[in-house]
PDB file of C-alpha atoms and ligand atoms in Angstrom:
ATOM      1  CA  UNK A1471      50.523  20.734  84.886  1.00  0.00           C
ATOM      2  CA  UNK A1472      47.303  21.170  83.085  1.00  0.00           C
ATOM      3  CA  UNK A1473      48.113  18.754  80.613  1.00  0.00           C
ATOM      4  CA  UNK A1474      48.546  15.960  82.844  1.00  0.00           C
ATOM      5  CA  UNK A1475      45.133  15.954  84.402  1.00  0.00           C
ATOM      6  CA  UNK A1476      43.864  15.993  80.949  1.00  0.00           C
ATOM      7  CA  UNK A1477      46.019  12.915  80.038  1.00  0.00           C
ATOM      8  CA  UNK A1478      44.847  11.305  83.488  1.00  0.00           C
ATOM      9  CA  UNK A1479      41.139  11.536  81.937  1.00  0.00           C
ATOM     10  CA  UNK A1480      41.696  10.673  78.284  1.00  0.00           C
ATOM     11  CA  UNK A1481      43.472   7.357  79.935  1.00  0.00           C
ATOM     12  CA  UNK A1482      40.613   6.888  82.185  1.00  0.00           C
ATOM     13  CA  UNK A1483      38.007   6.988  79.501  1.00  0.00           C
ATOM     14  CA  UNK A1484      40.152   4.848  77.460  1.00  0.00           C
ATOM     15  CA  UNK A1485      40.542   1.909  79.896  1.00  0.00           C
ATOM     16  CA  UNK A1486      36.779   1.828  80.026  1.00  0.00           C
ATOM     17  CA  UNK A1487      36.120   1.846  76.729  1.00  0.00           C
ATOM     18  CA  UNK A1488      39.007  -0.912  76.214  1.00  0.00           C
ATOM     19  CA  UNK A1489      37.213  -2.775  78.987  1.00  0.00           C
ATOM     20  CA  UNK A1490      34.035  -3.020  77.594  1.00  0.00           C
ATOM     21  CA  UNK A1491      35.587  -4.058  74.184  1.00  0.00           C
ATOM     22  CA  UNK A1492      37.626  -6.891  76.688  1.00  0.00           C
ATOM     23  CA  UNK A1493      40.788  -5.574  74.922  1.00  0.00           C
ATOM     24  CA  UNK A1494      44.175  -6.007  76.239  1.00  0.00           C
ATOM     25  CA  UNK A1495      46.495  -3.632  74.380  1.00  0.00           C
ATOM     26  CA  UNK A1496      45.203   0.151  72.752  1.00  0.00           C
ATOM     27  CA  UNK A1497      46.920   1.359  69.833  1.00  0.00           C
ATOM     28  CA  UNK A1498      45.909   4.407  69.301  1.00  0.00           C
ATOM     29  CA  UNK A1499      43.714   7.078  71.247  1.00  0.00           C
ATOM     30  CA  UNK A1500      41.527   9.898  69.149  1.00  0.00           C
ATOM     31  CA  UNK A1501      40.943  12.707  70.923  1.00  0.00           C
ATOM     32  CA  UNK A1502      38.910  16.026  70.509  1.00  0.00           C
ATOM     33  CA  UNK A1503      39.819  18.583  72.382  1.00  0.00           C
ATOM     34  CA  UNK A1504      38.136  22.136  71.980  1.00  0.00           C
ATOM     35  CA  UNK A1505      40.239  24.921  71.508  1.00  0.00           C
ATOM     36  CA  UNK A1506      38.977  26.785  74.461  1.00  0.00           C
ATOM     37  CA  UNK A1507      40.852  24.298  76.770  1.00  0.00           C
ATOM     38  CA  UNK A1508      44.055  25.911  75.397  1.00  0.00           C
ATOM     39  CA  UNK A1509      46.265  22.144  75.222  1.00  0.00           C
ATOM     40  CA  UNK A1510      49.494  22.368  73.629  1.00  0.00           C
ATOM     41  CA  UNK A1511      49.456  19.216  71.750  1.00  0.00           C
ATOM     42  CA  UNK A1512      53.313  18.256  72.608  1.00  0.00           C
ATOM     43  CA  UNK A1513      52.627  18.708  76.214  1.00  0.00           C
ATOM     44  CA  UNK A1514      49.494  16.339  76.141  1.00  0.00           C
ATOM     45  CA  UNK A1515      51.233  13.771  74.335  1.00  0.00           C
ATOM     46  CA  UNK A1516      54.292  14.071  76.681  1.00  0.00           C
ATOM     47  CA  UNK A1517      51.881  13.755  79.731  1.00  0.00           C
ATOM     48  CA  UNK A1518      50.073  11.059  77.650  1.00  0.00           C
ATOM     49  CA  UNK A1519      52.725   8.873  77.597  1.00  0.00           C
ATOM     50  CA  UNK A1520      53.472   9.357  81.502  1.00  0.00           C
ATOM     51  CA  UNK A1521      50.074   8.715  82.678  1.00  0.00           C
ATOM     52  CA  UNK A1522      49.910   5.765  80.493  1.00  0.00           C
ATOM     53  CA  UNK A1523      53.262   3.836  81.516  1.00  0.00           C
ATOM     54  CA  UNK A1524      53.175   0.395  82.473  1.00  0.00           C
ATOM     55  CA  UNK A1525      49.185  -0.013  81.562  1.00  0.00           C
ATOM     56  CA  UNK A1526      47.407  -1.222  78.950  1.00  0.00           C
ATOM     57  CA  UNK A1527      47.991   2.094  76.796  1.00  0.00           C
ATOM     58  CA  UNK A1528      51.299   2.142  76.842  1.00  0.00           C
ATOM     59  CA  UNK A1529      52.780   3.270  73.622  1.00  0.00           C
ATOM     60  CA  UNK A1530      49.551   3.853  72.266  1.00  0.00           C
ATOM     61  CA  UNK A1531      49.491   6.546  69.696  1.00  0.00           C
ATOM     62  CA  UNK A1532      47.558  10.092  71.098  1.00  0.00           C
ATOM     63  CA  UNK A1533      45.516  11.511  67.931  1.00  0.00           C
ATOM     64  CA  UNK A1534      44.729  15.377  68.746  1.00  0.00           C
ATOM     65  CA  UNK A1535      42.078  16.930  67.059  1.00  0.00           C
ATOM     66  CA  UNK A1536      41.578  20.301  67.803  1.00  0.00           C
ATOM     67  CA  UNK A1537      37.403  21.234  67.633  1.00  0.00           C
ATOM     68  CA  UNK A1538      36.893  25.097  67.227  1.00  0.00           C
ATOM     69  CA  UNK A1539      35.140  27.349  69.470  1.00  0.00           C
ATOM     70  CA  UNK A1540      31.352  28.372  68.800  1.00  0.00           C
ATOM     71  CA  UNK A1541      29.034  30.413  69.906  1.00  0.00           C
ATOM     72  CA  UNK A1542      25.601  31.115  70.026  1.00  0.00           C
ATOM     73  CA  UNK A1543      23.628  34.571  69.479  1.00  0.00           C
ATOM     74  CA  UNK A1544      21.164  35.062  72.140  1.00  0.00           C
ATOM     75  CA  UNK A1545      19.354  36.982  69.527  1.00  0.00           C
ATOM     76  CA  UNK A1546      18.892  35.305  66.232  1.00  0.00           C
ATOM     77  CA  UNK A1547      19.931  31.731  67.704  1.00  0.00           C
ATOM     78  CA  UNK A1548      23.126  32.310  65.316  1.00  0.00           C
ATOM     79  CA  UNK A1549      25.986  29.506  65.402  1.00  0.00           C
ATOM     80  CA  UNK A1550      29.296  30.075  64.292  1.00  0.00           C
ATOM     81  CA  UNK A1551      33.142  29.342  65.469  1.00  0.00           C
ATOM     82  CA  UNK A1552      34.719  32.186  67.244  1.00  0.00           C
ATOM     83  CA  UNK A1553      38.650  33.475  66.445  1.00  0.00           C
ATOM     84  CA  UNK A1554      38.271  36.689  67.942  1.00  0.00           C
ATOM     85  CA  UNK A1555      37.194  38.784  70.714  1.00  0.00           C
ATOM     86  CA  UNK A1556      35.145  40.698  71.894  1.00  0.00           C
ATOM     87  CA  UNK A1557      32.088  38.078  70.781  1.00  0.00           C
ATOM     88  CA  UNK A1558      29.776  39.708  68.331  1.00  0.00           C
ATOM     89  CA  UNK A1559      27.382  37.912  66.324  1.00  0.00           C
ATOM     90  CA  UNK A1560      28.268  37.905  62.546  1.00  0.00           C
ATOM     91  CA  UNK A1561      24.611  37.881  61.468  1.00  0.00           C
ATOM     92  CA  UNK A1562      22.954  40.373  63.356  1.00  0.00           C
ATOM     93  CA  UNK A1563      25.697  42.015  65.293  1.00  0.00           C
ATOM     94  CA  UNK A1564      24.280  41.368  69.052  1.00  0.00           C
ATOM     95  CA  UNK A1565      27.163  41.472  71.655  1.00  0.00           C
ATOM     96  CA  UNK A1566      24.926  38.663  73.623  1.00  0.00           C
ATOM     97  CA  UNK A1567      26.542  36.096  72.466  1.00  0.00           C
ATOM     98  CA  UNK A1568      27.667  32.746  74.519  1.00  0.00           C
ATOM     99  CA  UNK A1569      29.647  29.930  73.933  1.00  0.00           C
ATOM    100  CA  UNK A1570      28.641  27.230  72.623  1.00  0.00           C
ATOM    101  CA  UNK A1571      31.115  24.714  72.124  1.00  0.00           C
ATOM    102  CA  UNK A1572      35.028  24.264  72.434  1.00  0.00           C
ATOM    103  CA  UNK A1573      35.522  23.354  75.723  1.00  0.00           C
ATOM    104  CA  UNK A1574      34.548  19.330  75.433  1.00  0.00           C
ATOM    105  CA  UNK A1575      37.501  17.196  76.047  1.00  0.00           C
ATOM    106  CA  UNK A1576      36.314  13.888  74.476  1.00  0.00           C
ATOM    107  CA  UNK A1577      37.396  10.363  73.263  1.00  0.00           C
ATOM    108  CA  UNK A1578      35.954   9.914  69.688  1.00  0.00           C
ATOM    109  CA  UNK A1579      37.634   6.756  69.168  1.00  0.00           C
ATOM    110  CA  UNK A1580      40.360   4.459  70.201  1.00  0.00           C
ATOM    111  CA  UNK A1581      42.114   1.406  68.424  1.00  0.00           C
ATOM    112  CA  UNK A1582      42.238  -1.857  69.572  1.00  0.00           C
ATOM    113  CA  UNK A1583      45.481  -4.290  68.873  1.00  0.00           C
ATOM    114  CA  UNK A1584      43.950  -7.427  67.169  1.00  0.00           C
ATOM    115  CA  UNK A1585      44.886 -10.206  68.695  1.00  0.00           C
ATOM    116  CA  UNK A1586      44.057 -13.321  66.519  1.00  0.00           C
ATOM    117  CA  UNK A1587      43.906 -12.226  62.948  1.00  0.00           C
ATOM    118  CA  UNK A1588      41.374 -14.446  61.187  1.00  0.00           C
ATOM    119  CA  UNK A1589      41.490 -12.355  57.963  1.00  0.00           C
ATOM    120  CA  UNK A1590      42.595 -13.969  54.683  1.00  0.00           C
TER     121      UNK A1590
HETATM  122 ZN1   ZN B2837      22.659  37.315  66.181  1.00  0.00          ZN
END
């Protein structure tokens, strides 16, 4: 299952993040995940909370943010986000186009459980 691995990694990259922060429980996980990667966002969080069982993570909440494909004219250096095919630049209609973006799979942020709350 292709969401799995992706859960495997977003659990990864959270333990180390949670490590250098020396926390012991994650709340919640932000992900962005470009569209180009295709995740069904059930699925993920289904795998999400397999992968994360019996660790640290567990329970944690899996925030999905979906980032947009772009691409890039090869032409007139052009950015913009993609929805269709074939590529074709919007600005000066080149067909050499590439992507650009929308195929990252990244932690933005995650949540830490606060232990001791000193606030009054
Ligand atoms: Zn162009």
């Amino acid at each position: 299952m292709h969401e799995f691995s992706i859960a495997r990694s977003i659990c990864r990259i959270a333990f180390e993040e949670a490590e250098k922060h020396g926390a012991s429980c994650i709340t919640t996980v932000c992900v962005e995940v470009g569209m180009m990667r295709q995740v069904v966002p059930e699925l993920l969080r289904t795998a999400f909370g397999v992968a994360s069982k019996g660790t640290t993570l567990e329970g944690a909440v899996l925030e999905i943010h979906s980032v947009p494909i772009t691409t890039r004219c090869c032409s007139c250096n052009h950015f913009a986000s993609c929805e269709t095919l074939p590529l074709q630049c919007d600005n000066c209609g080149s067909n050499d186009v590439q992507f650009a973006g929308g195929n990252d799979l990244r932690v933005s942020s995650i949540r830490i459980a606060e232990e001791v709350s000193n606030e009054h």
